[in-house]
Amino acid sequence: MGNRSRLSAWLLGLALGLLASAAPQGFAASAATGADAGGPLPTPQFRRYGTADGLPSGAVYAVAQDRHGMLWFGSAGGLVRFDGVDFKVFRHVVGDPRSLPANQTYTLFVDRDNRIWAGGVSTGLTVYDQDSGRFRQWQHEDDQPDSLADNEVWSIAQTTDGSVWVATQGGLDRLRADGSGFEHVARQLDGKPAAAFGATRALLAETDGRLWIGAQDGLYLRQSDGTIHRVPVDPAFRGEIGKIWHIEGGGKEVRVALEGGLLVIGADGVARPLAHPQLASLRILSSARDAQGRLWMGSLNGLWMDDGGGRLQHITGQPLLPGGLPGDRLWQLLRDREGGLWLAFDQSSIAYLPPGWNGFTRFTHAPDDPRSLTDIAALSVRRSRDGRLWVGGFNGWVDKLDPATGEVSHVLKGLRGNLSALAEDARGRLWIVGPGEIYRDDHGKLIALDATRSHISRPTALVAGDDGGVYVSSWGQGVFAIDPERLSATSLMPADAPDNTRFHDQLSFHAGRLWYASAGGLLRGEGAGQRLQFVPGVPRREILAFSFDASGFWTATEQALEHYREVDGHAERDASVDISRMPFAADLMAIQVDRQGRLWLFANPGLWRYEPQTGQFTAFGASRGLSSNEFTNGSVELAADGTLFAASNGGVVAFRPERLAPAVSSGAPPLLTLAGVTVRRDNRLHALSPAGLLRLGWRDRDLRVEARVASFVDPAANRYRFLLHGFDSDWVDTGNRGERDFTGLGAGDYTLEVMAAGANDVWVQLATPLR
């Protein structure tokens, strides 16, 4: 970004800071606290959906993913399908036999034919056939012995023989193959006389034909041959085995969520409690294990995460904070095909955590939490000599942050305006730049420099040098050295410096030298007085930012990233990368080289990584766990352990570059489906079944096709192409719009092909005939 734009942004930030202190909410650091020798713990940033996004009112209790990859949610307000773009709600309509029989849905299950099974606390059993668009319902009838045992349906499963099993308050039922009624299953244990199961709460069918059963008096396993035995429970478990909510997992690990924690059934068939005492008093309702092996558990007091290394992280509800957990009452978790986590809450909301979430930590303000930062947005960040961070923000506050624990000390409040720069000198004194002001805080004794005496009218940045000096840049004046004791200022600009060199882009101190980027070029300090001179070999044009690596330094202009190595005091360019067409070119705020030699580019907005070895740029955003990518001031710090810290409009962002996970954990191609097909028939929109052959009447008009690729990591980045054979001459690219309208179709046979790519950039294709 050029100096004019940079000044405009600075003045806008100043105006906003002086006018109001309100800012968008953010995620609290408390979710990421805990000492870690490898740096701060990552902060999960949840994407949230609620009634404003299309969810019906009422609690959301269940989540399932169908064979096409679409997400289904069971709520008190109806059955909901989510395709990554829109929520389609199925509700009960009085007098319409084709509508959902009853709105309240507690449990969901998708069978091998992609039918959606649903159960409720008082609504019986319902199935939705996606191909026909029809519902069917079964309920308990007192005068029909083979009817559903009870209308309170808690769980549904299907074994490998095709049988559908239903757990109800009245016992365990198996639906007859023709759907005409139910067999009430008894528990004949090890050849002993059969007895009724009684209230049954949870089911899990395995791929080998076994069926796990959670009943009011214990946990059972039904083998594929029909034999049933009780599952032994470790005596160390002190919870209530009869109050099971979900049985999940399968294969080598089966997990039982219940009153008193979580039981894990291993290869020996014994159910043992998870070794965390904090869970023993909790009602765990559901669990899921992510692609990295972490175990997530939902409860009525928030989310718990076992990282596999002995640490248990508790994430509480923060509904006021974008990126925070929507609430505490979490009913079910689901890991989708891409590795993302879905969470259902009874506060009429759902949340999504992308598979690559765990690269970033965020520290910000949380309402009513005095341990968090003073405000949401941070404007400046600087390492302190004790290993912590100084953080400055809008409206005149300074905090000190321990990134290892998340602990915050509130140092200063009430200074005028926005604090754009901080620095700590050799004696531990804090220097602060605000609009028209320079402050020195000497261990609690705060003074403001006299602008009349120093002649520094518009300070923008400052650094404390290893030589004991303090250096300040001023907009339109250039760079000054400040005597830390006398508080006098001396200009360091060359006598013949062009006017454009007096407009600041970056000020840094490196390897005993002061470095300064300006609209007129790159300068550095010479000699003991650090008088600035142009760096020989670097063209005299605006340098937006610079950063040092092992062999030299990188510079950034609006046109290129350029690398220089120093030869006999002269800078020689040995690499140049054209960035003129990159989306960040006009908005670049800072660059920083990490310990692996990769270049990180901070923009407003945006974060990118450039790898010199491959020439590849990678963007990072919300789909990768980055909560805020508005780096308004370009304040970035590289810690000794390689952690990068940056001030953003959402707080302080921290990350270890080498630990950023791939964008998508699963390499499986996404699933593509036709989500909807409509025509205008008799002057009304008429929906066609998207399954199989699509038949169009000769009077039908305005064909509209909606396709959806089941990639939820970044739905806005999904891409689509359409080709209607017999109508199109080539593929039609619709970008991220999975819809296309066709007009002017004549009579005949057509074949529609659709291609789409999701987050892993793998293209998938489907075809369907039209007549």
mmCIF file of N, CA and C in Angstrom, residues 645-760:
data_model
loop_
_atom_site.group_PDB
_atom_site.id
_atom_site.type_symbol
_atom_site.label_atom_id
_atom_site.label_comp_id
_atom_site.label_asym_id
_atom_site.label_seq_id
_atom_site.Cartn_x
_atom_site.Cartn_y
_atom_site.Cartn_z
ATOM 1 N N PHE A 645 3.923 -13.232 16.096
ATOM 2 C CA PHE A 645 2.834 -12.510 16.732
ATOM 3 C C PHE A 645 2.495 -11.302 15.861
ATOM 4 N N ALA A 646 1.204 -11.058 15.666
ATOM 5 C CA ALA A 646 0.778 -9.922 14.857
ATOM 6 C C ALA A 646 -0.430 -9.268 15.483
ATOM 7 N N ALA A 647 -0.444 -7.935 15.468
ATOM 8 C CA ALA A 647 -1.603 -7.187 15.948
ATOM 9 C C ALA A 647 -2.644 -7.142 14.842
ATOM 10 N N SER A 648 -3.904 -7.413 15.208
ATOM 11 C CA SER A 648 -4.984 -7.433 14.222
ATOM 12 C C SER A 648 -6.229 -6.798 14.810
ATOM 13 N N ASN A 649 -7.226 -6.612 13.953
ATOM 14 C CA ASN A 649 -8.495 -6.057 14.429
ATOM 15 C C ASN A 649 -9.242 -7.017 15.333
ATOM 16 N N GLY A 650 -8.785 -8.272 15.411
ATOM 17 C CA GLY A 650 -9.401 -9.243 16.307
ATOM 18 C C GLY A 650 -8.565 -9.556 17.520
ATOM 19 N N GLY A 651 -7.480 -8.821 17.742
ATOM 20 C CA GLY A 651 -6.603 -9.078 18.882
ATOM 21 C C GLY A 651 -5.202 -9.399 18.421
ATOM 22 N N VAL A 652 -4.485 -10.168 19.218
ATOM 23 C CA VAL A 652 -3.132 -10.600 18.872
ATOM 24 C C VAL A 652 -3.219 -12.016 18.316
ATOM 25 N N VAL A 653 -2.737 -12.199 17.100
ATOM 26 C CA VAL A 653 -2.698 -13.507 16.453
ATOM 27 C C VAL A 653 -1.298 -14.078 16.625
ATOM 28 N N ALA A 654 -1.221 -15.356 17.016
ATOM 29 C CA ALA A 654 0.065 -16.027 17.198
ATOM 30 C C ALA A 654 0.053 -17.355 16.453
ATOM 31 N N PHE A 655 1.195 -17.724 15.860
ATOM 32 C CA PHE A 655 1.283 -19.024 15.206
ATOM 33 C C PHE A 655 2.740 -19.436 15.031
ATOM 34 N N ARG A 656 2.950 -20.754 15.047
ATOM 35 C CA ARG A 656 4.236 -21.341 14.730
ATOM 36 C C ARG A 656 4.178 -21.786 13.274
ATOM 37 N N PRO A 657 4.905 -21.144 12.378
ATOM 38 C CA PRO A 657 4.776 -21.435 10.946
ATOM 39 C C PRO A 657 4.933 -22.904 10.587
ATOM 40 N N GLU A 658 5.852 -23.587 11.252
ATOM 41 C CA GLU A 658 6.110 -24.981 10.884
ATOM 42 C C GLU A 658 5.007 -25.917 11.346
ATOM 43 N N ARG A 659 4.072 -25.433 12.146
ATOM 44 C CA ARG A 659 3.036 -26.309 12.685
ATOM 45 C C ARG A 659 1.676 -26.131 12.004
ATOM 46 N N LEU A 660 1.620 -25.277 11.011
ATOM 47 C CA LEU A 660 0.348 -25.087 10.336
ATOM 48 C C LEU A 660 -0.005 -26.338 9.557
ATOM 49 N N ALA A 661 -1.199 -26.880 9.828
ATOM 50 C CA ALA A 661 -1.628 -28.129 9.212
ATOM 51 C C ALA A 661 -2.027 -27.882 7.767
ATOM 52 N N PRO A 662 -2.070 -28.940 6.955
ATOM 53 C CA PRO A 662 -2.585 -28.796 5.587
ATOM 54 C C PRO A 662 -4.006 -28.261 5.621
ATOM 55 N N ALA A 663 -4.412 -27.641 4.512
ATOM 56 C CA ALA A 663 -5.730 -27.017 4.461
ATOM 57 C C ALA A 663 -6.838 -28.028 4.687
ATOM 58 N N VAL A 664 -6.693 -29.244 4.175
ATOM 59 C CA VAL A 664 -7.712 -30.269 4.325
ATOM 60 C C VAL A 664 -7.035 -31.527 4.822
ATOM 61 N N SER A 665 -7.540 -32.083 5.933
ATOM 62 C CA SER A 665 -6.919 -33.258 6.511
ATOM 63 C C SER A 665 -7.202 -34.511 5.694
ATOM 64 N N SER A 666 -8.368 -34.578 5.069
ATOM 65 C CA SER A 666 -8.745 -35.765 4.309
ATOM 66 C C SER A 666 -8.396 -35.595 2.846
ATOM 67 N N GLY A 667 -7.760 -36.590 2.268
ATOM 68 C CA GLY A 667 -7.440 -36.549 0.853
ATOM 69 C C GLY A 667 -8.546 -37.093 -0.015
ATOM 70 N N ALA A 668 -9.661 -37.525 0.569
ATOM 71 C CA ALA A 668 -10.762 -38.098 -0.193
ATOM 72 C C ALA A 668 -11.412 -37.016 -1.050
ATOM 73 N N PRO A 669 -11.784 -37.352 -2.283
ATOM 74 C CA PRO A 669 -12.464 -36.352 -3.118
ATOM 75 C C PRO A 669 -13.819 -36.013 -2.530
ATOM 76 N N PRO A 670 -14.286 -34.778 -2.703
ATOM 77 C CA PRO A 670 -15.598 -34.412 -2.175
ATOM 78 C C PRO A 670 -16.708 -35.078 -2.985
ATOM 79 N N LEU A 671 -17.894 -35.094 -2.440
ATOM 80 C CA LEU A 671 -19.056 -35.655 -3.117
ATOM 81 C C LEU A 671 -19.847 -34.536 -3.776
ATOM 82 N N LEU A 672 -20.359 -34.829 -4.956
ATOM 83 C CA LEU A 672 -21.117 -33.850 -5.722
ATOM 84 C C LEU A 672 -22.516 -34.390 -5.957
ATOM 85 N N THR A 673 -23.517 -33.565 -5.780
ATOM 86 C CA THR A 673 -24.901 -34.002 -5.946
ATOM 87 C C THR A 673 -25.741 -32.868 -6.514
ATOM 88 N N LEU A 674 -26.850 -33.228 -7.136
ATOM 89 C CA LEU A 674 -27.841 -32.246 -7.544
ATOM 90 C C LEU A 674 -28.726 -31.959 -6.347
ATOM 91 N N ALA A 675 -28.668 -30.737 -5.873
ATOM 92 C CA ALA A 675 -29.424 -30.371 -4.679
ATOM 93 C C ALA A 675 -30.852 -29.980 -5.007
ATOM 94 N N GLY A 676 -31.105 -29.563 -6.251
ATOM 95 C CA GLY A 676 -32.454 -29.154 -6.606
ATOM 96 C C GLY A 676 -32.575 -28.893 -8.096
ATOM 97 N N VAL A 677 -33.733 -29.232 -8.649
ATOM 98 C CA VAL A 677 -34.030 -28.961 -10.054
ATOM 99 C C VAL A 677 -35.447 -28.419 -10.106
ATOM 100 N N THR A 678 -35.647 -27.273 -10.729
ATOM 101 C CA THR A 678 -36.978 -26.675 -10.832
ATOM 102 C C THR A 678 -37.249 -26.240 -12.264
ATOM 103 N N VAL A 679 -38.521 -26.237 -12.632
ATOM 104 C CA VAL A 679 -38.978 -25.674 -13.904
ATOM 105 C C VAL A 679 -40.206 -24.823 -13.616
ATOM 106 N N ARG A 680 -40.537 -23.963 -14.553
ATOM 107 C CA ARG A 680 -41.776 -23.209 -14.445
ATOM 108 C C ARG A 680 -42.842 -23.956 -15.248
ATOM 109 N N ARG A 681 -43.845 -24.435 -14.538
ATOM 110 C CA ARG A 681 -44.906 -25.242 -15.126
ATOM 111 C C ARG A 681 -46.247 -24.652 -14.709
ATOM 112 N N ASP A 682 -47.071 -24.340 -15.682
ATOM 113 C CA ASP A 682 -48.377 -23.718 -15.407
ATOM 114 C C ASP A 682 -48.213 -22.442 -14.589
ATOM 115 N N ASN A 683 -47.177 -21.678 -14.976
ATOM 116 C CA ASN A 683 -46.888 -20.391 -14.336
ATOM 117 C C ASN A 683 -46.517 -20.514 -12.865
ATOM 118 N N ARG A 684 -46.098 -21.705 -12.438
ATOM 119 C CA ARG A 684 -45.627 -21.887 -11.066
ATOM 120 C C ARG A 684 -44.315 -22.659 -11.092
ATOM 121 N N LEU A 685 -43.466 -22.414 -10.098
ATOM 122 C CA LEU A 685 -42.236 -23.192 -9.980
ATOM 123 C C LEU A 685 -42.581 -24.607 -9.529
ATOM 124 N N HIS A 686 -42.036 -25.578 -10.225
ATOM 125 C CA HIS A 686 -42.318 -26.976 -9.930
ATOM 126 C C HIS A 686 -40.986 -27.687 -9.695
ATOM 127 N N ALA A 687 -40.863 -28.365 -8.561
ATOM 128 C CA ALA A 687 -39.629 -29.071 -8.222
ATOM 129 C C ALA A 687 -39.654 -30.468 -8.824
ATOM 130 N N LEU A 688 -38.533 -30.855 -9.429
ATOM 131 C CA LEU A 688 -38.368 -32.195 -9.973
ATOM 132 C C LEU A 688 -37.451 -32.988 -9.060
ATOM 133 N N SER A 689 -37.656 -34.283 -9.002
ATOM 134 C CA SER A 689 -36.744 -35.122 -8.220
ATOM 135 C C SER A 689 -35.411 -35.175 -8.940
ATOM 136 N N PRO A 690 -34.313 -34.834 -8.270
ATOM 137 C CA PRO A 690 -33.003 -34.827 -8.935
ATOM 138 C C PRO A 690 -32.409 -36.213 -9.121
ATOM 139 N N ALA A 691 -33.117 -37.258 -8.672
ATOM 140 C CA ALA A 691 -32.586 -38.618 -8.772
ATOM 141 C C ALA A 691 -32.963 -39.228 -10.117
ATOM 142 N N GLY A 692 -31.990 -39.800 -10.811
ATOM 143 C CA GLY A 692 -32.239 -40.525 -12.048
ATOM 144 C C GLY A 692 -32.567 -39.609 -13.209
ATOM 145 N N LEU A 693 -33.410 -40.115 -14.133
ATOM 146 C CA LEU A 693 -33.771 -39.394 -15.346
ATOM 147 C C LEU A 693 -34.664 -38.204 -15.017
ATOM 148 N N LEU A 694 -34.320 -37.037 -15.576
ATOM 149 C CA LEU A 694 -35.146 -35.839 -15.410
ATOM 150 C C LEU A 694 -36.042 -35.708 -16.639
ATOM 151 N N ARG A 695 -37.342 -35.720 -16.442
ATOM 152 C CA ARG A 695 -38.289 -35.610 -17.554
ATOM 153 C C ARG A 695 -38.914 -34.206 -17.551
ATOM 154 N N LEU A 696 -38.817 -33.545 -18.689
ATOM 155 C CA LEU A 696 -39.351 -32.200 -18.834
ATOM 156 C C LEU A 696 -40.519 -32.227 -19.806
ATOM 157 N N GLY A 697 -41.600 -31.533 -19.462
ATOM 158 C CA GLY A 697 -42.731 -31.402 -20.362
ATOM 159 C C GLY A 697 -42.448 -30.371 -21.448
ATOM 160 N N TRP A 698 -43.138 -30.502 -22.576
ATOM 161 C CA TRP A 698 -42.834 -29.600 -23.687
ATOM 162 C C TRP A 698 -43.221 -28.157 -23.394
ATOM 163 N N ARG A 699 -44.093 -27.972 -22.391
ATOM 164 C CA ARG A 699 -44.464 -26.615 -22.005
ATOM 165 C C ARG A 699 -43.633 -26.087 -20.830
ATOM 166 N N ASP A 700 -42.776 -26.929 -20.275
ATOM 167 C CA ASP A 700 -41.938 -26.476 -19.155
ATOM 168 C C ASP A 700 -40.981 -25.382 -19.612
ATOM 169 N N ARG A 701 -40.742 -24.444 -18.753
ATOM 170 C CA ARG A 701 -39.854 -23.332 -19.064
ATOM 171 C C ARG A 701 -38.902 -23.099 -17.882
ATOM 172 N N ASP A 702 -37.858 -22.361 -18.164
ATOM 173 C CA ASP A 702 -36.951 -21.841 -17.126
ATOM 174 C C ASP A 702 -36.392 -22.949 -16.234
ATOM 175 N N LEU A 703 -35.685 -23.869 -16.855
ATOM 176 C CA LEU A 703 -35.023 -24.933 -16.093
ATOM 177 C C LEU A 703 -33.912 -24.333 -15.239
ATOM 178 N N ARG A 704 -33.903 -24.693 -13.958
ATOM 179 C CA ARG A 704 -32.861 -24.229 -13.034
ATOM 180 C C ARG A 704 -32.299 -25.445 -12.303
ATOM 181 N N VAL A 705 -30.976 -25.561 -12.326
ATOM 182 C CA VAL A 705 -30.294 -26.681 -11.693
ATOM 183 C C VAL A 705 -29.394 -26.153 -10.589
ATOM 184 N N GLU A 706 -29.483 -26.767 -9.414
ATOM 185 C CA GLU A 706 -28.607 -26.423 -8.292
ATOM 186 C C GLU A 706 -27.744 -27.634 -7.964
ATOM 187 N N ALA A 707 -26.441 -27.460 -8.023
ATOM 188 C CA ALA A 707 -25.498 -28.520 -7.668
ATOM 189 C C ALA A 707 -24.742 -28.088 -6.422
ATOM 190 N N ARG A 708 -24.360 -29.066 -5.615
ATOM 191 C CA ARG A 708 -23.601 -28.765 -4.406
ATOM 192 C C ARG A 708 -22.488 -29.790 -4.245
ATOM 193 N N VAL A 709 -21.290 -29.275 -4.006
ATOM 194 C CA VAL A 709 -20.174 -30.143 -3.670
ATOM 195 C C VAL A 709 -20.028 -30.114 -2.151
ATOM 196 N N ALA A 710 -19.907 -31.280 -1.554
ATOM 197 C CA ALA A 710 -19.916 -31.377 -0.091
ATOM 198 C C ALA A 710 -18.541 -31.070 0.477
ATOM 199 N N SER A 711 -18.129 -29.820 0.337
ATOM 200 C CA SER A 711 -16.882 -29.328 0.926
ATOM 201 C C SER A 711 -17.238 -28.108 1.754
ATOM 202 N N PHE A 712 -17.083 -28.231 3.069
ATOM 203 C CA PHE A 712 -17.544 -27.200 3.990
ATOM 204 C C PHE A 712 -16.405 -26.362 4.559
ATOM 205 N N VAL A 713 -15.169 -26.680 4.176
ATOM 206 C CA VAL A 713 -14.021 -25.956 4.729
ATOM 207 C C VAL A 713 -14.097 -24.480 4.361
ATOM 208 N N ASP A 714 -14.411 -24.205 3.098
ATOM 209 C CA ASP A 714 -14.550 -22.823 2.633
ATOM 210 C C ASP A 714 -15.569 -22.814 1.508
ATOM 211 N N PRO A 715 -16.869 -22.878 1.821
ATOM 212 C CA PRO A 715 -17.889 -22.997 0.775
ATOM 213 C C PRO A 715 -17.831 -21.897 -0.269
ATOM 214 N N ALA A 716 -17.415 -20.702 0.128
ATOM 215 C CA ALA A 716 -17.354 -19.602 -0.832
ATOM 216 C C ALA A 716 -16.293 -19.831 -1.899
ATOM 217 N N ALA A 717 -15.327 -20.713 -1.627
ATOM 218 C CA ALA A 717 -14.258 -20.985 -2.587
ATOM 219 C C ALA A 717 -14.531 -22.215 -3.442
ATOM 220 N N ASN A 718 -15.637 -22.930 -3.203
ATOM 221 C CA ASN A 718 -15.977 -24.064 -4.061
ATOM 222 C C ASN A 718 -16.258 -23.567 -5.472
ATOM 223 N N ARG A 719 -15.902 -24.386 -6.469
ATOM 224 C CA ARG A 719 -16.042 -23.966 -7.875
ATOM 225 C C ARG A 719 -16.875 -24.970 -8.657
ATOM 226 N N TYR A 720 -17.617 -24.459 -9.660
ATOM 227 C CA TYR A 720 -18.548 -25.283 -10.422
ATOM 228 C C TYR A 720 -18.424 -25.002 -11.918
ATOM 229 N N ARG A 721 -18.678 -26.064 -12.707
ATOM 230 C CA ARG A 721 -18.762 -25.956 -14.162
ATOM 231 C C ARG A 721 -19.928 -26.815 -14.640
ATOM 232 N N PHE A 722 -20.652 -26.320 -15.654
ATOM 233 C CA PHE A 722 -21.803 -27.023 -16.200
ATOM 234 C C PHE A 722 -21.613 -27.231 -17.696
ATOM 235 N N LEU A 723 -22.110 -28.373 -18.181
ATOM 236 C CA LEU A 723 -22.124 -28.660 -19.615
ATOM 237 C C LEU A 723 -23.391 -29.436 -19.934
ATOM 238 N N LEU A 724 -24.275 -28.843 -20.743
ATOM 239 C CA LEU A 724 -25.493 -29.522 -21.182
ATOM 240 C C LEU A 724 -25.282 -29.963 -22.629
ATOM 241 N N HIS A 725 -25.010 -31.247 -22.799
ATOM 242 C CA HIS A 725 -24.763 -31.781 -24.132
ATOM 243 C C HIS A 725 -26.012 -31.617 -24.994
ATOM 244 N N GLY A 726 -25.830 -31.107 -26.186
ATOM 245 C CA GLY A 726 -26.942 -30.819 -27.070
ATOM 246 C C GLY A 726 -27.403 -29.374 -26.968
ATOM 247 N N PHE A 727 -26.813 -28.648 -26.025
ATOM 248 C CA PHE A 727 -27.172 -27.231 -25.841
ATOM 249 C C PHE A 727 -25.914 -26.369 -25.761
ATOM 250 N N ASP A 728 -24.937 -26.789 -24.968
ATOM 251 C CA ASP A 728 -23.690 -26.041 -24.815
ATOM 252 C C ASP A 728 -22.639 -26.557 -25.795
ATOM 253 N N SER A 729 -21.775 -25.674 -26.216
ATOM 254 C CA SER A 729 -20.638 -26.083 -27.036
ATOM 255 C C SER A 729 -19.406 -26.350 -26.196
ATOM 256 N N ASP A 730 -19.388 -25.876 -24.952
ATOM 257 C CA ASP A 730 -18.241 -26.076 -24.069
ATOM 258 C C ASP A 730 -18.704 -25.897 -22.624
ATOM 259 N N TRP A 731 -17.816 -26.207 -21.693
ATOM 260 C CA TRP A 731 -18.121 -26.051 -20.278
ATOM 261 C C TRP A 731 -18.371 -24.580 -19.945
ATOM 262 N N VAL A 732 -19.343 -24.358 -19.066
ATOM 263 C CA VAL A 732 -19.656 -23.016 -18.581
ATOM 264 C C VAL A 732 -19.235 -22.926 -17.127
ATOM 265 N N ASP A 733 -18.281 -22.055 -16.848
ATOM 266 C CA ASP A 733 -17.759 -21.891 -15.493
ATOM 267 C C ASP A 733 -18.647 -20.896 -14.747
ATOM 268 N N THR A 734 -19.215 -21.325 -13.623
ATOM 269 C CA THR A 734 -20.088 -20.444 -12.825
ATOM 270 C C THR A 734 -19.421 -19.984 -11.529
ATOM 271 N N GLY A 735 -18.108 -20.176 -11.414
ATOM 272 C CA GLY A 735 -17.401 -19.740 -10.216
ATOM 273 C C GLY A 735 -17.868 -20.495 -8.989
ATOM 274 N N ASN A 736 -18.153 -19.758 -7.917
ATOM 275 C CA ASN A 736 -18.604 -20.429 -6.689
ATOM 276 C C ASN A 736 -20.121 -20.561 -6.625
ATOM 277 N N ARG A 737 -20.794 -20.239 -7.690
ATOM 278 C CA ARG A 737 -22.243 -20.407 -7.752
ATOM 279 C C ARG A 737 -22.547 -21.791 -8.301
ATOM 280 N N GLY A 738 -23.192 -22.597 -7.503
ATOM 281 C CA GLY A 738 -23.545 -23.944 -7.920
ATOM 282 C C GLY A 738 -24.902 -24.003 -8.584
ATOM 283 N N GLU A 739 -25.340 -22.900 -9.190
ATOM 284 C CA GLU A 739 -26.630 -22.863 -9.859
ATOM 285 C C GLU A 739 -26.452 -22.393 -11.296
ATOM 286 N N ARG A 740 -27.339 -22.918 -12.153
ATOM 287 C CA ARG A 740 -27.357 -22.429 -13.530
ATOM 288 C C ARG A 740 -28.777 -22.505 -14.069
ATOM 289 N N ASP A 741 -29.162 -21.457 -14.801
ATOM 290 C CA ASP A 741 -30.474 -21.393 -15.437
ATOM 291 C C ASP A 741 -30.331 -21.693 -16.921
ATOM 292 N N PHE A 742 -31.276 -22.465 -17.466
ATOM 293 C CA PHE A 742 -31.294 -22.801 -18.882
ATOM 294 C C PHE A 742 -32.611 -22.303 -19.482
ATOM 295 N N THR A 743 -32.515 -21.512 -20.522
ATOM 296 C CA THR A 743 -33.705 -21.036 -21.229
ATOM 297 C C THR A 743 -33.539 -21.351 -22.714
ATOM 298 N N GLY A 744 -34.650 -21.532 -23.362
ATOM 299 C CA GLY A 744 -34.612 -21.787 -24.797
ATOM 300 C C GLY A 744 -34.343 -23.218 -25.178
ATOM 301 N N LEU A 745 -34.571 -24.168 -24.272
ATOM 302 C CA LEU A 745 -34.366 -25.578 -24.595
ATOM 303 C C LEU A 745 -35.468 -26.065 -25.529
ATOM 304 N N GLY A 746 -35.059 -26.718 -26.622
ATOM 305 C CA GLY A 746 -36.027 -27.318 -27.516
ATOM 306 C C GLY A 746 -36.298 -28.756 -27.122
ATOM 307 N N ALA A 747 -37.264 -29.371 -27.811
ATOM 308 C CA ALA A 747 -37.561 -30.774 -27.533
ATOM 309 C C ALA A 747 -36.364 -31.637 -27.910
ATOM 310 N N GLY A 748 -36.107 -32.671 -27.131
ATOM 311 C CA GLY A 748 -34.990 -33.560 -27.417
ATOM 312 C C GLY A 748 -34.428 -34.180 -26.171
ATOM 313 N N ASP A 749 -33.373 -34.976 -26.371
ATOM 314 C CA ASP A 749 -32.681 -35.620 -25.266
ATOM 315 C C ASP A 749 -31.387 -34.875 -24.974
ATOM 316 N N TYR A 750 -31.106 -34.664 -23.688
ATOM 317 C CA TYR A 750 -29.912 -33.943 -23.269
ATOM 318 C C TYR A 750 -29.235 -34.745 -22.152
ATOM 319 N N THR A 751 -27.983 -34.460 -21.957
ATOM 320 C CA THR A 751 -27.260 -34.988 -20.798
ATOM 321 C C THR A 751 -26.557 -33.822 -20.111
ATOM 322 N N LEU A 752 -26.867 -33.678 -18.841
ATOM 323 C CA LEU A 752 -26.245 -32.621 -18.051
ATOM 324 C C LEU A 752 -25.045 -33.172 -17.310
ATOM 325 N N GLU A 753 -23.904 -32.494 -17.447
ATOM 326 C CA GLU A 753 -22.711 -32.830 -16.678
ATOM 327 C C GLU A 753 -22.341 -31.641 -15.800
ATOM 328 N N VAL A 754 -21.945 -31.951 -14.595
ATOM 329 C CA VAL A 754 -21.515 -30.936 -13.645
ATOM 330 C C VAL A 754 -20.169 -31.346 -13.073
ATOM 331 N N MET A 755 -19.251 -30.396 -12.983
ATOM 332 C CA MET A 755 -17.967 -30.602 -12.323
ATOM 333 C C MET A 755 -17.848 -29.613 -11.173
ATOM 334 N N ALA A 756 -17.178 -30.041 -10.114
ATOM 335 C CA ALA A 756 -16.993 -29.148 -8.971
ATOM 336 C C ALA A 756 -15.717 -29.511 -8.238
ATOM 337 N N ALA A 757 -15.156 -28.526 -7.565
ATOM 338 C CA ALA A 757 -13.970 -28.733 -6.738
ATOM 339 C C ALA A 757 -14.192 -28.050 -5.401
ATOM 340 N N GLY A 758 -13.753 -28.709 -4.349
ATOM 341 C CA GLY A 758 -13.874 -28.153 -3.010
ATOM 342 C C GLY A 758 -12.531 -27.683 -2.489
ATOM 343 N N ALA A 759 -12.368 -27.754 -1.168
ATOM 344 C CA ALA A 759 -11.183 -27.195 -0.520
ATOM 345 C C ALA A 759 -9.894 -27.913 -0.884
ATOM 346 N N ASN A 760 -9.976 -29.214 -1.206
ATOM 347 C CA ASN A 760 -8.743 -29.927 -1.542
ATOM 348 C C ASN A 760 -8.405 -29.850 -3.020
#
